[in-house]
XYZ file of C-alpha atoms in Angstrom:
331
model
C 0.000 0.000 0.000
C 1.297 3.482 -0.862
C 2.288 5.579 2.133
C -0.571 7.946 2.911
C 1.034 10.490 5.223
C 4.418 11.716 6.388
C 5.593 14.404 8.816
C 7.312 16.220 5.947
C 4.174 16.135 3.818
C 2.204 17.471 6.789
C 4.526 20.466 6.972
C 7.501 19.580 9.189
C 10.826 18.477 7.678
C 12.886 16.979 10.514
C 16.076 16.919 8.460
C 15.682 20.557 7.394
C 14.941 21.507 11.003
C 18.145 19.777 12.143
C 20.122 21.592 9.440
C 18.609 24.900 10.505
C 19.524 24.325 14.147
C 23.096 23.420 13.154
C 23.325 26.605 11.077
C 22.135 28.680 14.036
C 24.468 27.012 16.532
C 27.406 27.545 14.155
C 26.948 31.296 14.618
C 26.984 31.110 18.438
C 30.734 31.411 18.929
C 30.925 33.995 21.717
C 31.762 32.678 25.188
C 31.442 34.707 28.367
C 34.683 35.696 30.107
C 35.104 35.663 33.871
C 33.074 33.675 36.356
C 30.002 31.578 35.592
C 30.952 30.432 32.133
C 29.228 27.713 30.141
C 29.785 24.055 31.027
C 29.883 21.673 28.067
C 28.640 22.395 24.572
C 25.344 23.471 23.034
C 23.275 20.492 21.905
C 22.410 18.508 25.025
C 18.876 18.623 26.404
C 19.693 21.566 28.693
C 22.530 24.086 28.911
C 24.703 24.416 32.009
C 26.430 27.340 33.731
C 29.370 27.031 36.126
C 28.373 28.147 39.629
C 31.204 27.003 41.861
C 30.509 23.559 43.276
C 27.182 23.530 41.466
C 25.857 24.058 37.977
C 22.847 26.113 37.046
C 20.906 24.905 34.050
C 18.556 26.531 31.558
C 16.231 25.158 28.901
C 13.251 26.457 26.975
C 10.392 24.829 25.085
C 6.740 25.206 24.254
C 3.547 23.281 23.625
C 3.628 23.620 19.846
C 0.676 22.889 17.579
C -1.026 20.878 20.304
C -2.405 24.341 21.126
C -4.444 24.151 17.907
C -6.327 21.131 19.263
C -6.905 22.903 22.587
C -8.325 25.835 20.611
C -10.586 23.585 18.531
C -11.913 21.811 21.635
C -11.960 24.995 23.746
C -10.069 23.152 26.481
C -6.788 24.659 27.656
C -6.727 23.083 31.145
C -3.854 20.685 30.489
C -1.556 22.523 28.056
C 0.209 24.239 30.962
C 1.306 20.794 32.160
C 2.706 20.110 28.690
C 4.634 23.373 28.725
C 6.122 22.560 32.117
C 6.844 18.931 31.225
C 8.677 19.685 27.995
C 11.080 21.811 30.006
C 11.550 19.926 33.260
C 11.939 16.569 31.516
C 14.908 18.040 29.647
C 16.399 18.896 33.046
C 15.779 15.441 34.456
C 17.764 13.930 31.559
C 20.894 15.354 33.223
C 19.765 14.675 36.822
C 19.268 18.400 37.323
C 16.540 19.590 39.680
C 14.198 22.206 38.202
C 13.566 25.014 40.688
C 12.039 27.959 38.816
C 10.039 28.675 35.687
C 8.841 31.621 33.620
C 6.120 31.349 30.979
C 5.628 33.259 27.737
C 2.212 33.632 26.113
C 1.935 35.174 22.663
C -1.629 35.756 21.561
C -3.722 37.602 19.001
C -5.988 38.778 21.828
C -6.565 38.167 25.535
C -9.338 35.766 26.526
C -9.798 35.706 30.319
C -11.280 32.190 30.474
C -8.469 30.876 28.300
C -5.877 32.452 30.615
C -7.559 30.934 33.690
C -7.434 27.457 32.154
C -3.801 27.828 31.086
C -2.981 28.943 34.623
C -4.644 25.812 36.035
C -2.335 23.606 33.966
C 0.808 25.620 34.698
C 0.070 25.455 38.414
C -0.440 21.684 38.295
C 2.776 21.287 36.319
C 4.608 23.329 38.935
C 3.188 21.103 41.689
C 4.225 17.926 39.902
C 7.722 19.361 39.325
C 8.074 21.014 42.752
C 9.168 24.381 41.402
C 8.182 28.041 41.583
C 6.687 29.973 38.700
C 8.532 33.224 39.360
C 7.192 35.319 36.498
C 6.349 35.432 32.848
C 5.320 37.575 29.903
C 2.145 37.954 27.876
C 2.372 39.603 24.463
C -0.607 40.591 22.315
C 0.621 40.254 18.730
C -2.472 40.824 16.613
C -1.638 40.569 12.944
C 1.482 38.528 13.679
C 0.070 35.449 15.402
C -3.177 33.512 14.990
C -4.487 31.943 18.170
C -2.090 31.493 21.072
C 1.413 30.154 21.622
C 2.515 28.968 25.055
C 6.184 28.455 25.925
C 8.436 28.692 28.944
C 11.958 28.691 30.302
C 13.179 26.615 33.236
C 16.037 27.104 35.695
C 17.614 24.121 37.449
C 20.465 23.388 39.835
C 22.642 20.411 40.739
C 25.974 19.563 42.353
C 28.595 19.261 39.627
C 29.529 15.717 40.559
C 25.904 14.543 40.298
C 25.203 15.741 36.764
C 24.594 12.933 34.257
C 25.811 13.861 30.780
C 25.981 10.465 29.072
C 29.763 10.398 28.931
C 29.798 7.139 30.932
C 27.477 5.337 28.509
C 29.260 2.278 27.103
C 28.479 -0.751 24.916
C 26.728 -3.401 26.969
C 24.771 -0.904 29.063
C 21.068 -1.658 29.354
C 18.328 0.622 28.013
C 15.265 0.926 30.243
C 12.271 2.576 28.614
C 9.603 4.402 30.631
C 6.034 4.653 29.398
C 4.605 7.853 27.995
C 1.032 8.998 28.545
C 0.402 9.251 24.810
C 1.563 11.639 22.107
C 2.995 14.066 24.711
C 3.782 17.331 22.878
C 5.566 16.414 19.646
C 4.486 15.377 16.168
C 1.178 17.230 16.359
C 1.360 18.702 12.872
C 1.176 15.135 11.564
C -1.223 13.922 14.274
C -3.648 16.751 13.518
C -3.559 16.089 9.785
C -4.346 12.391 10.298
C -7.131 13.182 12.761
C -8.723 15.923 10.687
C -8.835 13.724 7.577
C -10.093 10.600 9.372
C -13.257 11.601 11.174
C -12.028 14.529 13.238
C -11.481 14.945 16.974
C -14.906 13.568 17.904
C -14.033 10.126 16.502
C -14.494 7.481 19.188
C -11.561 5.190 19.949
C -12.108 1.572 21.101
C -11.560 2.683 24.713
C -14.519 5.074 24.461
C -12.312 8.159 24.602
C -12.495 10.584 21.666
C -9.465 11.265 19.488
C -9.476 14.872 20.708
C -9.464 13.821 24.362
C -6.621 11.383 23.747
C -4.565 14.006 21.922
C -4.946 16.442 24.841
C -3.695 14.013 27.500
C -0.782 15.949 29.066
C 2.861 14.995 28.851
C 4.121 12.842 31.725
C 6.459 14.620 34.133
C 9.264 12.227 35.096
C 10.077 13.734 38.496
C 11.045 10.308 39.915
C 14.331 10.615 38.017
C 15.983 12.576 40.826
C 15.248 9.844 43.349
C 16.378 7.100 40.967
C 19.711 8.824 40.333
C 20.304 9.198 44.066
C 19.855 5.452 44.649
C 21.190 3.757 41.506
C 24.069 4.195 39.072
C 22.767 5.836 35.899
C 25.093 6.402 32.940
C 22.718 8.375 30.745
C 19.108 9.348 30.103
C 16.988 10.456 27.162
C 13.771 12.444 26.842
C 12.019 11.126 23.743
C 10.624 14.278 22.124
C 10.575 15.603 18.547
C 12.713 13.303 16.445
C 11.588 10.210 18.342
C 14.315 7.615 18.759
C 16.829 9.889 17.025
C 17.068 11.779 20.338
C 19.338 8.970 21.563
C 22.091 10.177 19.242
C 22.364 13.387 21.292
C 23.713 11.681 24.389
C 26.559 9.417 23.274
C 28.885 8.557 20.397
C 27.809 4.928 20.793
C 24.626 3.419 19.382
C 21.353 2.093 20.719
C 19.538 -1.102 19.794
C 15.861 -1.171 20.791
C 14.942 -4.844 20.743
C 11.734 -5.063 22.809
C 9.890 -1.722 22.595
C 7.154 -0.635 24.959
C 3.494 -1.070 24.107
C 2.194 1.585 21.739
C -0.617 3.709 23.276
C -4.055 3.505 21.686
C -3.959 6.990 20.166
C -0.571 6.416 18.536
C -1.686 3.039 17.197
C -4.749 4.775 15.731
C -2.582 7.450 14.086
C -0.285 4.751 12.690
C -3.215 2.803 11.213
C -5.232 5.711 9.829
C -2.139 7.457 8.499
C -0.736 4.270 6.985
C 2.621 5.368 8.412
C 5.853 3.455 7.918
C 7.754 2.293 10.996
C 10.641 4.673 10.321
C 8.244 7.624 10.051
C 6.516 6.703 13.291
C 9.658 6.202 15.380
C 11.389 9.351 14.127
C 8.298 11.496 14.736
C 6.552 10.196 17.870
C 7.613 8.675 21.198
C 5.525 5.571 20.343
C 4.876 4.828 23.999
C 8.366 5.474 25.404
C 8.695 8.999 26.761
C 11.860 8.664 28.810
C 14.846 6.331 28.994
C 17.461 5.296 31.548
C 20.777 3.870 30.325
C 22.355 1.885 33.127
C 24.942 -0.799 33.873
C 23.493 -4.265 34.346
C 23.799 -4.079 38.134
C 21.365 -1.111 38.253
C 18.569 -2.662 36.218
C 16.511 -4.199 39.017
C 16.725 -1.087 41.186
C 15.502 1.191 38.413
C 12.681 -1.153 37.409
C 11.486 -1.292 41.010
C 11.401 2.503 41.377
C 9.803 3.630 38.106
C 6.228 2.916 37.095
C 5.849 1.690 33.538
C 9.549 0.886 33.109
C 10.882 -2.052 31.101
C 14.170 -3.230 29.610
C 13.916 -2.393 25.909
C 17.440 -2.802 24.558
C 21.167 -2.239 24.900
C 23.992 0.077 23.923
C 26.032 -0.949 20.864
C 29.314 0.208 19.343
C 28.107 1.840 16.111
C 26.579 5.334 16.374
C 23.044 4.622 15.192
C 19.596 3.707 16.522
C 17.961 0.462 15.507
C 14.481 -0.886 16.212
C 14.327 -4.682 16.071
C 17.404 -4.620 13.859
C 16.191 -1.913 11.464
C 17.985 1.436 11.515
C 15.877 4.537 12.216
C 17.066 7.512 10.199
Protein backbone atom coordinates (compact mmCIF):
# COMPACT_ATOMS: atom_id res chain seq x y z
CA UNK A 1 0.00 0.00 0.00
CA UNK A 2 1.30 3.48 -0.86
CA UNK A 3 2.29 5.58 2.13
CA UNK A 4 -0.57 7.95 2.91
CA UNK A 5 1.03 10.49 5.22
CA UNK A 6 4.42 11.72 6.39
CA UNK A 7 5.59 14.40 8.82
CA UNK A 8 7.31 16.22 5.95
CA UNK A 9 4.17 16.14 3.82
CA UNK A 10 2.20 17.47 6.79
CA UNK A 11 4.53 20.47 6.97
CA UNK A 12 7.50 19.58 9.19
CA UNK A 13 10.83 18.48 7.68
CA UNK A 14 12.89 16.98 10.51
CA UNK A 15 16.08 16.92 8.46
CA UNK A 16 15.68 20.56 7.39
CA UNK A 17 14.94 21.51 11.00
CA UNK A 18 18.14 19.78 12.14
CA UNK A 19 20.12 21.59 9.44
CA UNK A 20 18.61 24.90 10.51
CA UNK A 21 19.52 24.32 14.15
CA UNK A 22 23.10 23.42 13.15
CA UNK A 23 23.32 26.60 11.08
CA UNK A 24 22.14 28.68 14.04
CA UNK A 25 24.47 27.01 16.53
CA UNK A 26 27.41 27.55 14.16
CA UNK A 27 26.95 31.30 14.62
CA UNK A 28 26.98 31.11 18.44
CA UNK A 29 30.73 31.41 18.93
CA UNK A 30 30.92 33.99 21.72
CA UNK A 31 31.76 32.68 25.19
CA UNK A 32 31.44 34.71 28.37
CA UNK A 33 34.68 35.70 30.11
CA UNK A 34 35.10 35.66 33.87
CA UNK A 35 33.07 33.67 36.36
CA UNK A 36 30.00 31.58 35.59
CA UNK A 37 30.95 30.43 32.13
CA UNK A 38 29.23 27.71 30.14
CA UNK A 39 29.79 24.05 31.03
CA UNK A 40 29.88 21.67 28.07
CA UNK A 41 28.64 22.40 24.57
CA UNK A 42 25.34 23.47 23.03
CA UNK A 43 23.27 20.49 21.91
CA UNK A 44 22.41 18.51 25.03
CA UNK A 45 18.88 18.62 26.40
CA UNK A 46 19.69 21.57 28.69
CA UNK A 47 22.53 24.09 28.91
CA UNK A 48 24.70 24.42 32.01
CA UNK A 49 26.43 27.34 33.73
CA UNK A 50 29.37 27.03 36.13
CA UNK A 51 28.37 28.15 39.63
CA UNK A 52 31.20 27.00 41.86
CA UNK A 53 30.51 23.56 43.28
CA UNK A 54 27.18 23.53 41.47
CA UNK A 55 25.86 24.06 37.98
CA UNK A 56 22.85 26.11 37.05
CA UNK A 57 20.91 24.91 34.05
CA UNK A 58 18.56 26.53 31.56
CA UNK A 59 16.23 25.16 28.90
CA UNK A 60 13.25 26.46 26.98
CA UNK A 61 10.39 24.83 25.08
CA UNK A 62 6.74 25.21 24.25
CA UNK A 63 3.55 23.28 23.62
CA UNK A 64 3.63 23.62 19.85
CA UNK A 65 0.68 22.89 17.58
CA UNK A 66 -1.03 20.88 20.30
CA UNK A 67 -2.40 24.34 21.13
CA UNK A 68 -4.44 24.15 17.91
CA UNK A 69 -6.33 21.13 19.26
CA UNK A 70 -6.90 22.90 22.59
CA UNK A 71 -8.33 25.83 20.61
CA UNK A 72 -10.59 23.58 18.53
CA UNK A 73 -11.91 21.81 21.64
CA UNK A 74 -11.96 24.99 23.75
CA UNK A 75 -10.07 23.15 26.48
CA UNK A 76 -6.79 24.66 27.66
CA UNK A 77 -6.73 23.08 31.14
CA UNK A 78 -3.85 20.69 30.49
CA UNK A 79 -1.56 22.52 28.06
CA UNK A 80 0.21 24.24 30.96
CA UNK A 81 1.31 20.79 32.16
CA UNK A 82 2.71 20.11 28.69
CA UNK A 83 4.63 23.37 28.72
CA UNK A 84 6.12 22.56 32.12
CA UNK A 85 6.84 18.93 31.22
CA UNK A 86 8.68 19.68 28.00
CA UNK A 87 11.08 21.81 30.01
CA UNK A 88 11.55 19.93 33.26
CA UNK A 89 11.94 16.57 31.52
CA UNK A 90 14.91 18.04 29.65
CA UNK A 91 16.40 18.90 33.05
CA UNK A 92 15.78 15.44 34.46
CA UNK A 93 17.76 13.93 31.56
CA UNK A 94 20.89 15.35 33.22
CA UNK A 95 19.77 14.68 36.82
CA UNK A 96 19.27 18.40 37.32
CA UNK A 97 16.54 19.59 39.68
CA UNK A 98 14.20 22.21 38.20
CA UNK A 99 13.57 25.01 40.69
CA UNK A 100 12.04 27.96 38.82
CA UNK A 101 10.04 28.67 35.69
CA UNK A 102 8.84 31.62 33.62
CA UNK A 103 6.12 31.35 30.98
CA UNK A 104 5.63 33.26 27.74
CA UNK A 105 2.21 33.63 26.11
CA UNK A 106 1.94 35.17 22.66
CA UNK A 107 -1.63 35.76 21.56
CA UNK A 108 -3.72 37.60 19.00
CA UNK A 109 -5.99 38.78 21.83
CA UNK A 110 -6.57 38.17 25.53
CA UNK A 111 -9.34 35.77 26.53
CA UNK A 112 -9.80 35.71 30.32
CA UNK A 113 -11.28 32.19 30.47
CA UNK A 114 -8.47 30.88 28.30
CA UNK A 115 -5.88 32.45 30.62
CA UNK A 116 -7.56 30.93 33.69
CA UNK A 117 -7.43 27.46 32.15
CA UNK A 118 -3.80 27.83 31.09
CA UNK A 119 -2.98 28.94 34.62
CA UNK A 120 -4.64 25.81 36.03
CA UNK A 121 -2.33 23.61 33.97
CA UNK A 122 0.81 25.62 34.70
CA UNK A 123 0.07 25.46 38.41
CA UNK A 124 -0.44 21.68 38.29
CA UNK A 125 2.78 21.29 36.32
CA UNK A 126 4.61 23.33 38.94
CA UNK A 127 3.19 21.10 41.69
CA UNK A 128 4.23 17.93 39.90
CA UNK A 129 7.72 19.36 39.32
CA UNK A 130 8.07 21.01 42.75
CA UNK A 131 9.17 24.38 41.40
CA UNK A 132 8.18 28.04 41.58
CA UNK A 133 6.69 29.97 38.70
CA UNK A 134 8.53 33.22 39.36
CA UNK A 135 7.19 35.32 36.50
CA UNK A 136 6.35 35.43 32.85
CA UNK A 137 5.32 37.58 29.90
CA UNK A 138 2.15 37.95 27.88
CA UNK A 139 2.37 39.60 24.46
CA UNK A 140 -0.61 40.59 22.31
CA UNK A 141 0.62 40.25 18.73
CA UNK A 142 -2.47 40.82 16.61
CA UNK A 143 -1.64 40.57 12.94
CA UNK A 144 1.48 38.53 13.68
CA UNK A 145 0.07 35.45 15.40
CA UNK A 146 -3.18 33.51 14.99
CA UNK A 147 -4.49 31.94 18.17
CA UNK A 148 -2.09 31.49 21.07
CA UNK A 149 1.41 30.15 21.62
CA UNK A 150 2.52 28.97 25.05
CA UNK A 151 6.18 28.45 25.92
CA UNK A 152 8.44 28.69 28.94
CA UNK A 153 11.96 28.69 30.30
CA UNK A 154 13.18 26.61 33.24
CA UNK A 155 16.04 27.10 35.70
CA UNK A 156 17.61 24.12 37.45
CA UNK A 157 20.47 23.39 39.83
CA UNK A 158 22.64 20.41 40.74
CA UNK A 159 25.97 19.56 42.35
CA UNK A 160 28.60 19.26 39.63
CA UNK A 161 29.53 15.72 40.56
CA UNK A 162 25.90 14.54 40.30
CA UNK A 163 25.20 15.74 36.76
CA UNK A 164 24.59 12.93 34.26
CA UNK A 165 25.81 13.86 30.78
CA UNK A 166 25.98 10.47 29.07
CA UNK A 167 29.76 10.40 28.93
CA UNK A 168 29.80 7.14 30.93
CA UNK A 169 27.48 5.34 28.51
CA UNK A 170 29.26 2.28 27.10
CA UNK A 171 28.48 -0.75 24.92
CA UNK A 172 26.73 -3.40 26.97
CA UNK A 173 24.77 -0.90 29.06
CA UNK A 174 21.07 -1.66 29.35
CA UNK A 175 18.33 0.62 28.01
CA UNK A 176 15.26 0.93 30.24
CA UNK A 177 12.27 2.58 28.61
CA UNK A 178 9.60 4.40 30.63
CA UNK A 179 6.03 4.65 29.40
CA UNK A 180 4.60 7.85 28.00
CA UNK A 181 1.03 9.00 28.55
CA UNK A 182 0.40 9.25 24.81
CA UNK A 183 1.56 11.64 22.11
CA UNK A 184 3.00 14.07 24.71
CA UNK A 185 3.78 17.33 22.88
CA UNK A 186 5.57 16.41 19.65
CA UNK A 187 4.49 15.38 16.17
CA UNK A 188 1.18 17.23 16.36
CA UNK A 189 1.36 18.70 12.87
CA UNK A 190 1.18 15.13 11.56
CA UNK A 191 -1.22 13.92 14.27
CA UNK A 192 -3.65 16.75 13.52
CA UNK A 193 -3.56 16.09 9.79
CA UNK A 194 -4.35 12.39 10.30
CA UNK A 195 -7.13 13.18 12.76
CA UNK A 196 -8.72 15.92 10.69
CA UNK A 197 -8.84 13.72 7.58
CA UNK A 198 -10.09 10.60 9.37
CA UNK A 199 -13.26 11.60 11.17
CA UNK A 200 -12.03 14.53 13.24
CA UNK A 201 -11.48 14.94 16.97
CA UNK A 202 -14.91 13.57 17.90
CA UNK A 203 -14.03 10.13 16.50
CA UNK A 204 -14.49 7.48 19.19
CA UNK A 205 -11.56 5.19 19.95
CA UNK A 206 -12.11 1.57 21.10
CA UNK A 207 -11.56 2.68 24.71
CA UNK A 208 -14.52 5.07 24.46
CA UNK A 209 -12.31 8.16 24.60
CA UNK A 210 -12.49 10.58 21.67
CA UNK A 211 -9.46 11.27 19.49
CA UNK A 212 -9.48 14.87 20.71
CA UNK A 213 -9.46 13.82 24.36
CA UNK A 214 -6.62 11.38 23.75
CA UNK A 215 -4.57 14.01 21.92
CA UNK A 216 -4.95 16.44 24.84
CA UNK A 217 -3.69 14.01 27.50
CA UNK A 218 -0.78 15.95 29.07
CA UNK A 219 2.86 15.00 28.85
CA UNK A 220 4.12 12.84 31.73
CA UNK A 221 6.46 14.62 34.13
CA UNK A 222 9.26 12.23 35.10
CA UNK A 223 10.08 13.73 38.50
CA UNK A 224 11.05 10.31 39.92
CA UNK A 225 14.33 10.62 38.02
CA UNK A 226 15.98 12.58 40.83
CA UNK A 227 15.25 9.84 43.35
CA UNK A 228 16.38 7.10 40.97
CA UNK A 229 19.71 8.82 40.33
CA UNK A 230 20.30 9.20 44.07
CA UNK A 231 19.86 5.45 44.65
CA UNK A 232 21.19 3.76 41.51
CA UNK A 233 24.07 4.19 39.07
CA UNK A 234 22.77 5.84 35.90
CA UNK A 235 25.09 6.40 32.94
CA UNK A 236 22.72 8.38 30.74
CA UNK A 237 19.11 9.35 30.10
CA UNK A 238 16.99 10.46 27.16
CA UNK A 239 13.77 12.44 26.84
CA UNK A 240 12.02 11.13 23.74
CA UNK A 241 10.62 14.28 22.12
CA UNK A 242 10.58 15.60 18.55
CA UNK A 243 12.71 13.30 16.44
CA UNK A 244 11.59 10.21 18.34
CA UNK A 245 14.32 7.62 18.76
CA UNK A 246 16.83 9.89 17.02
CA UNK A 247 17.07 11.78 20.34
CA UNK A 248 19.34 8.97 21.56
CA UNK A 249 22.09 10.18 19.24
CA UNK A 250 22.36 13.39 21.29
CA UNK A 251 23.71 11.68 24.39
CA UNK A 252 26.56 9.42 23.27
CA UNK A 253 28.88 8.56 20.40
CA UNK A 254 27.81 4.93 20.79
CA UNK A 255 24.63 3.42 19.38
CA UNK A 256 21.35 2.09 20.72
CA UNK A 257 19.54 -1.10 19.79
CA UNK A 258 15.86 -1.17 20.79
CA UNK A 259 14.94 -4.84 20.74
CA UNK A 260 11.73 -5.06 22.81
CA UNK A 261 9.89 -1.72 22.60
CA UNK A 262 7.15 -0.63 24.96
CA UNK A 263 3.49 -1.07 24.11
CA UNK A 264 2.19 1.59 21.74
CA UNK A 265 -0.62 3.71 23.28
CA UNK A 266 -4.06 3.51 21.69
CA UNK A 267 -3.96 6.99 20.17
CA UNK A 268 -0.57 6.42 18.54
CA UNK A 269 -1.69 3.04 17.20
CA UNK A 270 -4.75 4.77 15.73
CA UNK A 271 -2.58 7.45 14.09
CA UNK A 272 -0.29 4.75 12.69
CA UNK A 273 -3.22 2.80 11.21
CA UNK A 274 -5.23 5.71 9.83
CA UNK A 275 -2.14 7.46 8.50
CA UNK A 276 -0.74 4.27 6.99
CA UNK A 277 2.62 5.37 8.41
CA UNK A 278 5.85 3.46 7.92
CA UNK A 279 7.75 2.29 11.00
CA UNK A 280 10.64 4.67 10.32
CA UNK A 281 8.24 7.62 10.05
CA UNK A 282 6.52 6.70 13.29
CA UNK A 283 9.66 6.20 15.38
CA UNK A 284 11.39 9.35 14.13
CA UNK A 285 8.30 11.50 14.74
CA UNK A 286 6.55 10.20 17.87
CA UNK A 287 7.61 8.68 21.20
CA UNK A 288 5.52 5.57 20.34
CA UNK A 289 4.88 4.83 24.00
CA UNK A 290 8.37 5.47 25.40
CA UNK A 291 8.70 9.00 26.76
CA UNK A 292 11.86 8.66 28.81
CA UNK A 293 14.85 6.33 28.99
CA UNK A 294 17.46 5.30 31.55
CA UNK A 295 20.78 3.87 30.32
CA UNK A 296 22.36 1.89 33.13
CA UNK A 297 24.94 -0.80 33.87
CA UNK A 298 23.49 -4.26 34.35
CA UNK A 299 23.80 -4.08 38.13
CA UNK A 300 21.36 -1.11 38.25
CA UNK A 301 18.57 -2.66 36.22
CA UNK A 302 16.51 -4.20 39.02
CA UNK A 303 16.72 -1.09 41.19
CA UNK A 304 15.50 1.19 38.41
CA UNK A 305 12.68 -1.15 37.41
CA UNK A 306 11.49 -1.29 41.01
CA UNK A 307 11.40 2.50 41.38
CA UNK A 308 9.80 3.63 38.11
CA UNK A 309 6.23 2.92 37.09
CA UNK A 310 5.85 1.69 33.54
CA UNK A 311 9.55 0.89 33.11
CA UNK A 312 10.88 -2.05 31.10
CA UNK A 313 14.17 -3.23 29.61
CA UNK A 314 13.92 -2.39 25.91
CA UNK A 315 17.44 -2.80 24.56
CA UNK A 316 21.17 -2.24 24.90
CA UNK A 317 23.99 0.08 23.92
CA UNK A 318 26.03 -0.95 20.86
CA UNK A 319 29.31 0.21 19.34
CA UNK A 320 28.11 1.84 16.11
CA UNK A 321 26.58 5.33 16.37
CA UNK A 322 23.04 4.62 15.19
CA UNK A 323 19.60 3.71 16.52
CA UNK A 324 17.96 0.46 15.51
CA UNK A 325 14.48 -0.89 16.21
CA UNK A 326 14.33 -4.68 16.07
CA UNK A 327 17.40 -4.62 13.86
CA UNK A 328 16.19 -1.91 11.46
CA UNK A 329 17.99 1.44 11.52
CA UNK A 330 15.88 4.54 12.22
CA UNK A 331 17.07 7.51 10.20
